[in-house]
Short mmCIF file of C-alpha atoms in Angstrom, two decimals:
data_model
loop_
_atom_site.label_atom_id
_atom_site.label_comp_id
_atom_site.label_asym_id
_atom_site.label_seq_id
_atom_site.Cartn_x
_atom_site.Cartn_y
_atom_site.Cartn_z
CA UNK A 1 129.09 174.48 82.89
CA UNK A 2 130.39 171.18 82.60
CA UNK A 3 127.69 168.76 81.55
CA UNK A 4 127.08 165.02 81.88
CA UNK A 5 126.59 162.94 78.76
CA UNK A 6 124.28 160.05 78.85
CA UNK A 7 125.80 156.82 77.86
CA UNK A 8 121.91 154.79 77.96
CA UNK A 9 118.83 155.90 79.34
CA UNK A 10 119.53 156.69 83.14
CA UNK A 11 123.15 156.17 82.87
CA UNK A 12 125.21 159.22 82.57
CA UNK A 13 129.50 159.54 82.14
CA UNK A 14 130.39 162.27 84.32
CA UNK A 15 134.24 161.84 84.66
CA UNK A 16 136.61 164.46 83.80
CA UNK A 17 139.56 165.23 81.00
CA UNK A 18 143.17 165.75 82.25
CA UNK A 19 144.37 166.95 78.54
CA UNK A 20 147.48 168.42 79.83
CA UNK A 21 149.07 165.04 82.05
CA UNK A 22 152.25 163.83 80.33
CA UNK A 23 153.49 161.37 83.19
CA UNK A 24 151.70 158.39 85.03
CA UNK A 25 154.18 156.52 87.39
CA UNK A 26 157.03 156.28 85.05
CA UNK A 27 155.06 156.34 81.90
CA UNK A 28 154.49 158.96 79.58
CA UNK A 29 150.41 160.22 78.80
CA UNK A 30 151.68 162.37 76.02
CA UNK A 31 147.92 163.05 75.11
CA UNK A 32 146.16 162.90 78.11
CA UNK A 33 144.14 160.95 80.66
CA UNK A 34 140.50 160.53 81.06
CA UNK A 35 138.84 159.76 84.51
CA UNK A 36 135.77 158.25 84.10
CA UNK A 37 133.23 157.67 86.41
CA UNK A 38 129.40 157.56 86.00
CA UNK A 39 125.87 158.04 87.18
CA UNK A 40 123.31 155.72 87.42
CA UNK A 41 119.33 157.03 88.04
CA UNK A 42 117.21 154.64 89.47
CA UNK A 43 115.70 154.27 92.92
CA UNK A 44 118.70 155.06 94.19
CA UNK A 45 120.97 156.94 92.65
CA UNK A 46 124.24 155.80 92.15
CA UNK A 47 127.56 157.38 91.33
CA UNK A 48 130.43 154.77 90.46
CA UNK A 49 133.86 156.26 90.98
CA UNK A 50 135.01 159.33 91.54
CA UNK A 51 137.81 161.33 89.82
CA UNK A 52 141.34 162.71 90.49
CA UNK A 53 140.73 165.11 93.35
CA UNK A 54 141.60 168.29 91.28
CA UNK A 55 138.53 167.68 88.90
CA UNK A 56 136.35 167.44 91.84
CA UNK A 57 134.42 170.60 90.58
CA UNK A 58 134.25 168.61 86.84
CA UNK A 59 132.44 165.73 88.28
CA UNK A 60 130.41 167.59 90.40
CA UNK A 61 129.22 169.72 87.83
CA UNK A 62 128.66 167.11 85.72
CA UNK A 63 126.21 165.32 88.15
CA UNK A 64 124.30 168.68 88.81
CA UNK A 65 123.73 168.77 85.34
CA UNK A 66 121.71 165.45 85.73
CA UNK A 67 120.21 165.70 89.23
CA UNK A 68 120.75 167.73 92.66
CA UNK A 69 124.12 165.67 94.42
CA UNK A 70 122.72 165.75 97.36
CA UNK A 71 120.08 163.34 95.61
CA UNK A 72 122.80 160.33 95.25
CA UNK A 73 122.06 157.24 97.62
CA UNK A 74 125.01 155.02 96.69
CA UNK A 75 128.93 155.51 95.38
CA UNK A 76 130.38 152.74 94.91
CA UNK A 77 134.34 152.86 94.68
CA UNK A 78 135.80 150.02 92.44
CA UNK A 79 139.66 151.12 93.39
CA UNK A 80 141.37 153.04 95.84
CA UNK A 81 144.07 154.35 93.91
CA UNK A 82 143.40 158.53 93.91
CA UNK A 83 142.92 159.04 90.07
CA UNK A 84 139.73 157.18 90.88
CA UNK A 85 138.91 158.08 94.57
CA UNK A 86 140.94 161.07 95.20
CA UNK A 87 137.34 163.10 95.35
CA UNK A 88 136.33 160.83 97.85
CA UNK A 89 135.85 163.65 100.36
CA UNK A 90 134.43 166.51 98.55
CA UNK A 91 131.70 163.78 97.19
CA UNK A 92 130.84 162.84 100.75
CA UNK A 93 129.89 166.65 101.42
CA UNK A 94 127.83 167.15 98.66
CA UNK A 95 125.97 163.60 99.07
CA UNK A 96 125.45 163.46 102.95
CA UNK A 97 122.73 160.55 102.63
CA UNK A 98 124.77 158.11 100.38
CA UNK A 99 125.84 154.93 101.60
CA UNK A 100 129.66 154.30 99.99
CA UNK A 101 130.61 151.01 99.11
CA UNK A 102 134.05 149.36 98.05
CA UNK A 103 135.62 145.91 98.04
CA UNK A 104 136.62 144.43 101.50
CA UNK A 105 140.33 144.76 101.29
CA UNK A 106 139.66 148.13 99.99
CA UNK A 107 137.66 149.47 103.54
CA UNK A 108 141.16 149.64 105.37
CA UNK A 109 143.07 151.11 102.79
CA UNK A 110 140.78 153.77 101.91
CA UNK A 111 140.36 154.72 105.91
CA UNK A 112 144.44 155.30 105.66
CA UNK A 113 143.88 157.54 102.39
CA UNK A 114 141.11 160.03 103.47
CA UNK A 115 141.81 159.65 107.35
CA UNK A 116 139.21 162.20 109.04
CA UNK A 117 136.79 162.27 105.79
CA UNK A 118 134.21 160.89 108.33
CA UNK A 119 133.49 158.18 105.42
CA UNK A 120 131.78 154.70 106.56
CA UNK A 121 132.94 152.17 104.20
CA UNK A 122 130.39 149.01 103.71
CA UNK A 123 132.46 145.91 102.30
CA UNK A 124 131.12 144.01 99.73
CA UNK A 125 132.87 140.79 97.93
CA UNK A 126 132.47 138.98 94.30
CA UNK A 127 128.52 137.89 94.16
CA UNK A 128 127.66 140.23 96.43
CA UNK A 129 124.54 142.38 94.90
CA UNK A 130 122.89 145.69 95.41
CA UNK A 131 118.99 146.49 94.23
CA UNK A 132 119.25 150.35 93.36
CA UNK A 133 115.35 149.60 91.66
CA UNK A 134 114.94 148.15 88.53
CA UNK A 135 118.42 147.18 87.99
CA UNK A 136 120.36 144.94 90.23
CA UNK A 137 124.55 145.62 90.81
CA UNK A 138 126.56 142.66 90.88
CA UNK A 139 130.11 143.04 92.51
CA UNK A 140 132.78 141.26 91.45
CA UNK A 141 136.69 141.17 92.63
CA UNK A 142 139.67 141.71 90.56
CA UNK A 143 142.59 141.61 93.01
CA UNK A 144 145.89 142.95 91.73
CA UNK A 145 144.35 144.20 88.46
CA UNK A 146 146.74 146.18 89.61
CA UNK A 147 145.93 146.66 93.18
CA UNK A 148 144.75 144.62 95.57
CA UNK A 149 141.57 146.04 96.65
CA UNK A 150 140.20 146.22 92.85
CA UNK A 151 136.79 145.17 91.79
CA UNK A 152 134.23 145.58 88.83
CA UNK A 153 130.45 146.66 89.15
CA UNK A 154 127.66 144.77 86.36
CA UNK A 155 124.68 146.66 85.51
CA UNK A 156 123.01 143.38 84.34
CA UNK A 157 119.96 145.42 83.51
CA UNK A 158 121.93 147.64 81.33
CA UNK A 159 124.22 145.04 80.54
CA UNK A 160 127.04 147.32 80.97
CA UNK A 161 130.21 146.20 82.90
CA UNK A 162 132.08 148.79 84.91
CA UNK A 163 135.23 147.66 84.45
CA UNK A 164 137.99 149.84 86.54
CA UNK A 165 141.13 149.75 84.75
CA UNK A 166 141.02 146.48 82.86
CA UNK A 167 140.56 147.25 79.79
CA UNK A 168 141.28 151.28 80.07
CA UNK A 169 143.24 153.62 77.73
CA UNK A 170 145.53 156.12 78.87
CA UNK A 171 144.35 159.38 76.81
CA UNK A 172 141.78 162.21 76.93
CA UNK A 173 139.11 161.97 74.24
CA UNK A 174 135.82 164.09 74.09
CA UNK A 175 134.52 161.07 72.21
CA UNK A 176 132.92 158.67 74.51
CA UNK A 177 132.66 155.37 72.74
CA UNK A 178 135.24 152.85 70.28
CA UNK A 179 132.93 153.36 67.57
CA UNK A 180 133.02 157.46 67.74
CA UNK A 181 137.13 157.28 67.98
CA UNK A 182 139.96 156.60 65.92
CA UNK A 183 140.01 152.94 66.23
CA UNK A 184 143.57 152.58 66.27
CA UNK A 185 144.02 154.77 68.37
CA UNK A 186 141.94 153.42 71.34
CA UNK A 187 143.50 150.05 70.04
CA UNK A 188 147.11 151.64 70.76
CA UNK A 189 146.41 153.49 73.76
CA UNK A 190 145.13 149.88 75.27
CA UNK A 191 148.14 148.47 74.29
CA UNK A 192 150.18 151.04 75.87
CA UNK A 193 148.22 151.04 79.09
CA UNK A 194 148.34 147.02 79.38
CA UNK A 195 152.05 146.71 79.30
CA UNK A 196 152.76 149.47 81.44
CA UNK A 197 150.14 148.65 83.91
CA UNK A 198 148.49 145.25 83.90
CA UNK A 199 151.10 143.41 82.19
CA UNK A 200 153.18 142.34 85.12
CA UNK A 201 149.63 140.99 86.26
CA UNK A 202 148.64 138.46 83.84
CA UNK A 203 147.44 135.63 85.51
CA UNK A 204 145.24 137.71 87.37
CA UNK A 205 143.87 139.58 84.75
CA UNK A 206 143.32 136.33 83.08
CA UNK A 207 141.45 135.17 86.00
CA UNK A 208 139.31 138.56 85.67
CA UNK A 209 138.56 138.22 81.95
CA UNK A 210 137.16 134.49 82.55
CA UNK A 211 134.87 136.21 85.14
CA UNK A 212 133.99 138.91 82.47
CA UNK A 213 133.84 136.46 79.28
CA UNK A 214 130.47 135.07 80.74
CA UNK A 215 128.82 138.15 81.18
CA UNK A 216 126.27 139.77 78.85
CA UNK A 217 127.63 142.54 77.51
CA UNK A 218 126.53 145.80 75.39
CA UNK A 219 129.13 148.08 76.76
CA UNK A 220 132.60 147.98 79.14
CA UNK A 221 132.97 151.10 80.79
CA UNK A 222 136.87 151.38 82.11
CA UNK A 223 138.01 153.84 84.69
CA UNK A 224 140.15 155.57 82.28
CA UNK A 225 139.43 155.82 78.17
CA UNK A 226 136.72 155.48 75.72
CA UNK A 227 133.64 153.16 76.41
CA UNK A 228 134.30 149.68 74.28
CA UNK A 229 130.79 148.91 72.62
CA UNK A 230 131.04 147.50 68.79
CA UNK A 231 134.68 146.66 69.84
CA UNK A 232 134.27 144.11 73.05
CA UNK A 233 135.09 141.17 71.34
CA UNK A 234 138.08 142.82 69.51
CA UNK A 235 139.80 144.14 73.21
CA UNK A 236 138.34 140.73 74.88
CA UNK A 237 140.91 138.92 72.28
CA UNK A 238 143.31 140.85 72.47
CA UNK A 239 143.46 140.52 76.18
CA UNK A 240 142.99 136.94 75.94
CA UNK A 241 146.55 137.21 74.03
CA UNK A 242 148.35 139.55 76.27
CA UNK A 243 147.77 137.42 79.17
CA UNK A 244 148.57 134.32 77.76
CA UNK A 245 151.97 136.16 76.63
CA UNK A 246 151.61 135.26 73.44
CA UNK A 247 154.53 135.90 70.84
CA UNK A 248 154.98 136.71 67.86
CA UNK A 249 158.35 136.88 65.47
CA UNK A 250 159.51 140.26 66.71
CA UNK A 251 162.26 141.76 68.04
CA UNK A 252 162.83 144.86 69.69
CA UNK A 253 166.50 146.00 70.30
CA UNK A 254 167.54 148.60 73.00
CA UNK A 255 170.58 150.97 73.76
CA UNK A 256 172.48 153.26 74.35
CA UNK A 257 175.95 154.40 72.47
CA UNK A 258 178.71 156.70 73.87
CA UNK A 259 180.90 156.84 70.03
CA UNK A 260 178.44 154.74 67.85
CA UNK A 261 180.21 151.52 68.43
CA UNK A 262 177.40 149.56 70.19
CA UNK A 263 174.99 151.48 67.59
CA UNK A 264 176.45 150.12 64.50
CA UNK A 265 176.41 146.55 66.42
CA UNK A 266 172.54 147.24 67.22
CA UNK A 267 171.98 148.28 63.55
CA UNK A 268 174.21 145.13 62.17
CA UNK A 269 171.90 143.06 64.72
CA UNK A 270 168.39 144.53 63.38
CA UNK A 271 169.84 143.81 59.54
CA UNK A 272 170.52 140.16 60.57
CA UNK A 273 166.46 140.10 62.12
CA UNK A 274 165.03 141.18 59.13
CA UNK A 275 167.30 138.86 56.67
CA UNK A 276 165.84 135.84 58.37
CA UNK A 277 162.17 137.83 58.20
CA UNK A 278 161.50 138.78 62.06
CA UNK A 279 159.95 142.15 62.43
CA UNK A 280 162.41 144.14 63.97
CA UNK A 281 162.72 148.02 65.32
CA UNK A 282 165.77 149.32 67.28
CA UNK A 283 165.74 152.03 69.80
CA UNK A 284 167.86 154.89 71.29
CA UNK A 285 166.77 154.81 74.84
CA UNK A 286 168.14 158.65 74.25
CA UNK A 287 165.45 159.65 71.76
CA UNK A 288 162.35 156.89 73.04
CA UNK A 289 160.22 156.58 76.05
CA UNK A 290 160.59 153.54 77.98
CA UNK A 291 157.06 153.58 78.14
CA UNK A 292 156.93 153.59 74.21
CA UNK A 293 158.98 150.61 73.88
CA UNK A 294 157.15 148.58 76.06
CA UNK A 295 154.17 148.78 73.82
CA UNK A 296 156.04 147.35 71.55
CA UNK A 297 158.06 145.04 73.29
CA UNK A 298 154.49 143.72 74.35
CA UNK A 299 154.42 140.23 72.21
CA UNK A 300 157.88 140.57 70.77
CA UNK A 301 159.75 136.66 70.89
CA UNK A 302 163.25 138.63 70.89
CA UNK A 303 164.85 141.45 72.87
CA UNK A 304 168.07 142.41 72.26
CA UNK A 305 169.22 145.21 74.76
CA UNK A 306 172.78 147.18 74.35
CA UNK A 307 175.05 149.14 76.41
CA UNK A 308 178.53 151.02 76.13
CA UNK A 309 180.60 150.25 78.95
CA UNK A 310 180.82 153.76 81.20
CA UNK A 311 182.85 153.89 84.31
CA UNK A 312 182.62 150.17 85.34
CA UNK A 313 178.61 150.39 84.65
CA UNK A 314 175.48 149.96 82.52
CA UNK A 315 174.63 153.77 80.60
CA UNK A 316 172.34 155.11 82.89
CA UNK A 317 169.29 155.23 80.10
CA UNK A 318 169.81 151.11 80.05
CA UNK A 319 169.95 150.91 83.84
CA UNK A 320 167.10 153.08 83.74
CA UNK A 321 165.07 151.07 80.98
CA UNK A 322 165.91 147.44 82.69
CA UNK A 323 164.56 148.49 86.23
CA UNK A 324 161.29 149.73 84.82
CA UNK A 325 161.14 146.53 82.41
CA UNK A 326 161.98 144.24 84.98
CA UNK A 327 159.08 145.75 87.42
CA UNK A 328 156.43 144.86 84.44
CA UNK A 329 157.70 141.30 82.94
CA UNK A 330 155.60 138.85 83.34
CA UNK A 331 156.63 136.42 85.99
CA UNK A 332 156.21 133.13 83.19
CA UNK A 333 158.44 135.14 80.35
CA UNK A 334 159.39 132.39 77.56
CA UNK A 335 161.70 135.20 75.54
CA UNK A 336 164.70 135.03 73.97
CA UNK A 337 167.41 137.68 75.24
CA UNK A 338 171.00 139.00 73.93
CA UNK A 339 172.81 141.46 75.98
CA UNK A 340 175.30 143.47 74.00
CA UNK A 341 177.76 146.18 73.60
CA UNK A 342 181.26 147.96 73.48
CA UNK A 343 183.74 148.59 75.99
CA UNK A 344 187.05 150.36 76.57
CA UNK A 345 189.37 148.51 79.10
CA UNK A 346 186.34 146.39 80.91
CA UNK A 347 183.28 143.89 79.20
CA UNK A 348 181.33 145.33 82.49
CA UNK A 349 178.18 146.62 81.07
CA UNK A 350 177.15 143.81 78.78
CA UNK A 351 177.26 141.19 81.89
CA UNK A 352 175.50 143.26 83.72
CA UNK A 353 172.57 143.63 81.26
CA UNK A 354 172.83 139.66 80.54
CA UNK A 355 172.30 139.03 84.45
CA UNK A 356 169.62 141.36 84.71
CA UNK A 357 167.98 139.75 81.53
CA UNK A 358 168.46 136.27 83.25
CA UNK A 359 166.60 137.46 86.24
CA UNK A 360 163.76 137.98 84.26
CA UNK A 361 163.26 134.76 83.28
CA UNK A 362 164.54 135.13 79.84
CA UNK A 363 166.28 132.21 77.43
CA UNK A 364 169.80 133.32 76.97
CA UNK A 365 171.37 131.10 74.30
CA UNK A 366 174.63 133.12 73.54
CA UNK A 367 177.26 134.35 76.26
CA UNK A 368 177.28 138.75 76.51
CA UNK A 369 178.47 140.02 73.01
CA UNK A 370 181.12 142.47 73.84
CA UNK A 371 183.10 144.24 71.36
CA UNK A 372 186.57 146.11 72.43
CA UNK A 373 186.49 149.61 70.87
CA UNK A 374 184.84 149.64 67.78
CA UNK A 375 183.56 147.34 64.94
CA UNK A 376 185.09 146.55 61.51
CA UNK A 377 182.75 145.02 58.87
CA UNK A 378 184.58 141.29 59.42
CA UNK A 379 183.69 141.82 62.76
CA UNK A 380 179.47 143.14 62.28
CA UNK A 381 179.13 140.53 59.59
CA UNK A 382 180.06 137.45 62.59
CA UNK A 383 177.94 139.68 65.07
CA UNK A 384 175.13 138.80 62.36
CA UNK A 385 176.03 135.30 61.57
CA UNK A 386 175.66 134.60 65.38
CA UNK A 387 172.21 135.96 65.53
CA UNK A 388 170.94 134.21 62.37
CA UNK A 389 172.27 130.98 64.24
CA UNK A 390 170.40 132.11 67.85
CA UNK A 391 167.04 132.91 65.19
CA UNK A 392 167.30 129.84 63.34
CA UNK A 393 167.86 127.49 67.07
CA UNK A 394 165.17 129.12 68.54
CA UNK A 395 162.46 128.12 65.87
#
């Protein structure tokens, strides 16, 4: 039997573990996801969030462990998306006497997910409060951290914050808390799951952590993860950085090669990087997860992204690569960008990647580098000199 574990008195996780999930729109879970949500006995008993519908019988189990389900008097839903509501259903037959709550724009949206679940919505909005018995919720909205119907619950009693996916982790752990992981791992996972999920919503998640800044806090439970406890102030700053879009001297250079040409221009540009002391990585969109790169990518000042010229286009990894990166810029992006590459009979692919970079906001101080056929060493040593001039203008 699956069995809840209690996170402080009365308050119980009783999510589930997805260990074998490897995709999560477009990005890669290669160890997992965790769906959290938790149990609160008081007066009324209250289950916060629910779990992907699949793991129904997890969370359900996990709650009879504790008390009868049939015994819960509130569920609140802090998102709609179905990794967190998809047992939406299922929980409303085995708690016929709870009362299910959610944020206002979330009561219509959630009616077009689970049409004919027979579920009565109440609407709540930020200050909004609920007495359960000796502890008082507090309701707070988050819109478009990353949907537009999110919220966060406070246990101010507890002083626990449930936080929904700010702050979550992407990765299935039978640890529960920061302090009983590998620290960089959480620290890495949170990376991950901020620029692939939050990232493109910065000024709203700044907006959020203002809200959550001023709160008492001895634990942030997310929707997805480990619990943060000894570590709040370390993922509050580094939050406070992300959506700020802070950066930092790094560069992160992208491609894709047909015959090694635009590879040896990518390696010659990486060389010229770390001569003038930026951090710098390169990547074969052939052999790394677009996912992975835009962990890194995160606070990186440069981004250098290559393609080979193949029948009038962009390679399809790059194409690939620069419509999921443009979905999750930020909107504000104060980066400096160089499109490059090699071509055969037609410069095509490198203005396309330049125009695509220049969409996204990007500074663009040098023209497409495009080299005809393949590079000679008088040729990779100008490539270089060119960059070390963009590094040293853009100080």
């Amino acid at each position: 039997m699956q069995v809840a574990q209690q996170i402080k008195p009365d308050v119980y996780w009783v999510g589930a573990l997805d260990w074998n999930e490897r995709h999560f729109h477009g990005y890669t879970t290669e160890k997992g996801i965790t769906y959290n949500a938790y149990l609160i006995v008081d007066e009324k008993v209250t289950l916060i969030d629910t779990v992907k519908e699949k793991f129904h019988g997890e969370l359900l189990q996990r709650v009879s462990s504790v008390i009868d389900p049939a015994k819960i008097d509130v569920v609140i839903t802090n998102h709609v998306e179905m990794d967190h509501s998809g047992s939406l259903p299922l929980v409303a037959q085995a708690c016929p006497n709870a009362t299910f709550y959610c944020s206002t724009k979330a009561v219509g949206e959630l009616a077009k997910h689970y049409q004919g679940a027979g579920i009565d919505f109440q609407p709540v909005k930020t200050g909004d409060t609920l007495n359960i018995g000796k502890r008082t919720l507090t309701f707070v909205e988050t819109p478009m951290v990353h949907w537009p119907d999110n919220m966060v619950t406070y246990d101010e009693y507890d002083k626990v914050l449930f936080s929904n996916d700010a702050f979550g982790q992407h990765f299935a752990s039978t640890t529960r808390f920061d302090v009983d992981s590998d620290c960089c791992e959480v620290m890495k996972q949170a990376r991950k799951y901020y620029a692939n999920i939050v990232q493109p919503y910065g000024m709203q998640a700044a907006k959020a952590l203002a809200a959550v800044e001023g709160l008492d806090l001895e634990m942030i439970c997310p929707a997805h993860g480990v619990i943060w406890t000894e570590h709040i102030p370390d993922i509050l700053e580094y939050y406070s950085r992300w959506t700020k879009n802070e950066r930092v001297d790094k560069c992160a250079i992208v491609y894709d090669t047909m015959w090694d040409s635009t590879e040896k221009m990518a390696k010659a540009i990486c060389e010229a990087f770390v001569q003038e002391e930026v951090d710098c990585r390169y990547f074969d969109l052939k052999y790394t997860h677009e996912s992975d790169i835009l962990a890194y990518i995160l606070d990186c000042k440069y981004v250098c992204v290559g393609s080979s010229t193949l029948n009038m286009q962009m390679m399809p990894n790059v194409a690939k690569f620069l419509t999921y990166f443009r979905g999750l810029s930020p909107r504000n992006d104060t980066r400096v960008g160089l499109a490059f590459g090699s071509y055969g009979w037609a410069p095509v692919a490198q203005k396309q990647v330049q125009q695509v970079l220049a969409d996204t906001g990007f500074q663009l101080p040098l023209d497409p580098v495009s080299l005809n056929w393949r590079p000679d060493q008088a040729y990779l040593d100008d490539l270089q000199e060119k960059v070390r001039t963009m590094v040293a203008a853009a100080e």
